[in-house]
Backbone as CSV, one residue per row, in Angstrom:
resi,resn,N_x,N_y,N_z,CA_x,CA_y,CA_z,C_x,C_y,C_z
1,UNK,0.855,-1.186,0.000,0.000,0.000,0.000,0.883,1.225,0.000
2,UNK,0.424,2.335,-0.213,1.577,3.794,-0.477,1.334,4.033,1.160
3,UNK,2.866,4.468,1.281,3.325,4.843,2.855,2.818,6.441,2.598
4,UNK,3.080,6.226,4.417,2.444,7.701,4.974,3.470,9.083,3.839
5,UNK,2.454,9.933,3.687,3.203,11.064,3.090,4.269,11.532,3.482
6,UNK,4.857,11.401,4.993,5.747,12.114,5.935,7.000,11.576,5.482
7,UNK,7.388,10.350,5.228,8.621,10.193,5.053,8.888,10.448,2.703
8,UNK,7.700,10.529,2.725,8.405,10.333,1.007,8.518,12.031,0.765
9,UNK,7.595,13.035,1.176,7.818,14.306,1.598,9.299,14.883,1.801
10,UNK,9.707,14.157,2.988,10.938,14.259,3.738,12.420,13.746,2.895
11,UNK,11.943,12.649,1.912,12.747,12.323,0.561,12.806,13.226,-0.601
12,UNK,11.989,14.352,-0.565,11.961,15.489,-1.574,13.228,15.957,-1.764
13,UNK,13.567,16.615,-2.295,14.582,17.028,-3.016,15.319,17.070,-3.993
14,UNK,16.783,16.896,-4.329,17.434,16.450,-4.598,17.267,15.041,-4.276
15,UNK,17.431,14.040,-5.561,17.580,12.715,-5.190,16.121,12.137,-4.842
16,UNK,14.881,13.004,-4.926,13.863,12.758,-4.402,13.152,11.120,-5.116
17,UNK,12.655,10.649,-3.868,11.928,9.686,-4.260,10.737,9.226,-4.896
18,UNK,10.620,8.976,-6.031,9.786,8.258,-6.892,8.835,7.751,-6.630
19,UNK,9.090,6.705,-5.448,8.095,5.993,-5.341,7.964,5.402,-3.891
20,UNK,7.716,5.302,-2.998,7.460,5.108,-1.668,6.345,3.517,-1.240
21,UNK,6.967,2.871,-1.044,5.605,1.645,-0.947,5.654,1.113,0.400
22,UNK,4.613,1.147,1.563,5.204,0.271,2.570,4.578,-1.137,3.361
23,UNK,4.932,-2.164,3.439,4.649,-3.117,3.157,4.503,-3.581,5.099
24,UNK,3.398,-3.743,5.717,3.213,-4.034,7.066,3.605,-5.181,6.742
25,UNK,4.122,-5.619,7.815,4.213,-7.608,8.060,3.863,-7.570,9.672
26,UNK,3.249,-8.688,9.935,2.477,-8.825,11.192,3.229,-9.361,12.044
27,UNK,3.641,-8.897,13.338,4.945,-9.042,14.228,6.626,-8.578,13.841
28,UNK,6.155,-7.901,13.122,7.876,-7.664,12.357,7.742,-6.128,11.951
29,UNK,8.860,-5.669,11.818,9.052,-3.789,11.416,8.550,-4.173,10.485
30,UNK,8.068,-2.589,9.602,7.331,-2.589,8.544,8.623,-2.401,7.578
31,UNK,7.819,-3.012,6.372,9.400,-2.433,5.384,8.897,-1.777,3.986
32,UNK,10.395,-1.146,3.836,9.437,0.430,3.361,10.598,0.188,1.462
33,UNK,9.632,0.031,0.529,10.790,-0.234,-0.824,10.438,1.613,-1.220
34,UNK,11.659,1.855,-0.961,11.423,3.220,-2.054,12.455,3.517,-3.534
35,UNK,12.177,3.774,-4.048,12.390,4.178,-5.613,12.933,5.566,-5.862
36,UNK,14.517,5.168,-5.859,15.020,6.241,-6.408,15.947,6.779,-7.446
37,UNK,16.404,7.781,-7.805,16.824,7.563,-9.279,18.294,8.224,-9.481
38,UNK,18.361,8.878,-7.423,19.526,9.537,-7.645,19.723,10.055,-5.863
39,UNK,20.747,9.665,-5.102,20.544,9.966,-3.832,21.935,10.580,-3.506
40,UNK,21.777,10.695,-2.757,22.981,11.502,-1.282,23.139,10.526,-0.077
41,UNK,24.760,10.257,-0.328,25.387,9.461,1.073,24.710,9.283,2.126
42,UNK,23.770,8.398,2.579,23.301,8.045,3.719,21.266,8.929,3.943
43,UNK,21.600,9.396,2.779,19.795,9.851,2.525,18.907,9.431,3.255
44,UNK,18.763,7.951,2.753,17.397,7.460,3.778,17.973,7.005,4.767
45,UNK,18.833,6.571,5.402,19.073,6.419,7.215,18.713,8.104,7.498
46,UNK,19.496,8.870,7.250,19.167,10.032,7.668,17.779,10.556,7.558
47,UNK,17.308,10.716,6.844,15.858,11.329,6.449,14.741,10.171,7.340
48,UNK,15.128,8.957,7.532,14.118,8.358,8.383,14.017,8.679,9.972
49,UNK,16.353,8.715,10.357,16.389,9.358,11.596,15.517,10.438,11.488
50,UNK,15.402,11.700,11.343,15.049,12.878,11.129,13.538,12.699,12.329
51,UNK,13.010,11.732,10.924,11.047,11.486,11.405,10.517,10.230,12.072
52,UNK,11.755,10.138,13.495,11.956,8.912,14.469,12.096,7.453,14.001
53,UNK,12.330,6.875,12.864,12.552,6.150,12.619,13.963,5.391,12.570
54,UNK,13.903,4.026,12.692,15.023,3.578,12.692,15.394,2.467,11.183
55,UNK,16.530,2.702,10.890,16.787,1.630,9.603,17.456,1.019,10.019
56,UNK,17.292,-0.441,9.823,17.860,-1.506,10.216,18.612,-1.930,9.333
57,UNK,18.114,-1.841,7.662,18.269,-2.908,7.173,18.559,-2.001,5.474
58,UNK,19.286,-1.903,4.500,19.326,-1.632,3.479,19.475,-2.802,2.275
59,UNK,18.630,-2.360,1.051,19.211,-3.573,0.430,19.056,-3.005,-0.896
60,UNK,19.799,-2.783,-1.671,20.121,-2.059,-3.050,19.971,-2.772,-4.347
61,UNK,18.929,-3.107,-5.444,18.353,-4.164,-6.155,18.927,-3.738,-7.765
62,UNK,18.829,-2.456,-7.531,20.062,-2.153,-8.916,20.936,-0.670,-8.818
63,UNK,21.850,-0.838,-9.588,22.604,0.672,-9.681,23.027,0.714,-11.045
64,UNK,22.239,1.713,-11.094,22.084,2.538,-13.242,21.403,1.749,-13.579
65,UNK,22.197,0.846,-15.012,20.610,0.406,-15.526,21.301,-1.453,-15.305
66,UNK,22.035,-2.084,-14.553,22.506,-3.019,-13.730,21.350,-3.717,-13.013
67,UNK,20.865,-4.721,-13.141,20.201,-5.300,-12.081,20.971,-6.040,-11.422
68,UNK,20.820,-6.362,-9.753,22.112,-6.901,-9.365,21.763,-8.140,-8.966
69,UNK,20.635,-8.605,-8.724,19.757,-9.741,-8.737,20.813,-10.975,-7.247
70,UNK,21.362,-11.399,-7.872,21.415,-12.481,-6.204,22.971,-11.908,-5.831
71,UNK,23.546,-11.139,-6.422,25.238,-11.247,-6.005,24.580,-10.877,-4.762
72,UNK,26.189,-11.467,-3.636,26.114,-10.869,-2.393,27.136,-10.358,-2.149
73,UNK,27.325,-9.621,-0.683,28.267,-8.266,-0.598,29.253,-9.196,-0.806
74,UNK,30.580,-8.745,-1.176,31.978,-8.847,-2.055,31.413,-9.642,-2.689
75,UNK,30.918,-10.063,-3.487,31.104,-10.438,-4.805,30.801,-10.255,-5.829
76,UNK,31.557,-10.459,-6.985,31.419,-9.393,-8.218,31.300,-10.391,-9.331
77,UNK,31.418,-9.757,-10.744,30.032,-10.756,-11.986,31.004,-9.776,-13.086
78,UNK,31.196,-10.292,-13.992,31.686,-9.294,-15.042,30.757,-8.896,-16.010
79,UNK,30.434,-7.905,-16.840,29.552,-6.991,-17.040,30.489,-6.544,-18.389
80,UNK,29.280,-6.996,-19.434,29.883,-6.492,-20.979,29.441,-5.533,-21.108
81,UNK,30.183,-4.020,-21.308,29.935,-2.838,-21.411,29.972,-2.474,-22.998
82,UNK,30.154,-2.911,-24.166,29.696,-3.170,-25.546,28.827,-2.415,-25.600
């Protein structure tokens, strides 16, 4: 369902977010996919600190037009740039 206005608001700017979705799960933090197309070092930890929130958890699904699909942290895939 689309998250509260307060934090995608608070993503305005520069780097502003696209798209905001947040996904309740029942006994567990809510988790929040947002869509962006261009950010600043530590953006959303910061911008969530800001409006009491805490981030636990980041997880980055592509960078440019790269999907990064299952690699995990250190490891790397070679990439035909052609």
């Amino acid at each position: 369902r689309e998250a509260d206005e307060e934090p995608a608001r608070a993503l305005g700017g520069k780097g502003e977010a696209e798209n905001l979705l947040l996904n309740e799960r029942e006994g567990q933090a809510p988790l929040y996919k947002i869509t962006m197309h261009e950010g600043r070092n530590r953006q959303i930890r910061r911008t969530f600190a800001a409006l009491g929130y805490t981030v636990t958890k980041l997880h980055r699904i592509t960078f440019g037009n790269y999907w990064l699909g299952d690699i995990k942290t250190g490891e790397h895939t070679l990439v035909d740039i052609r």
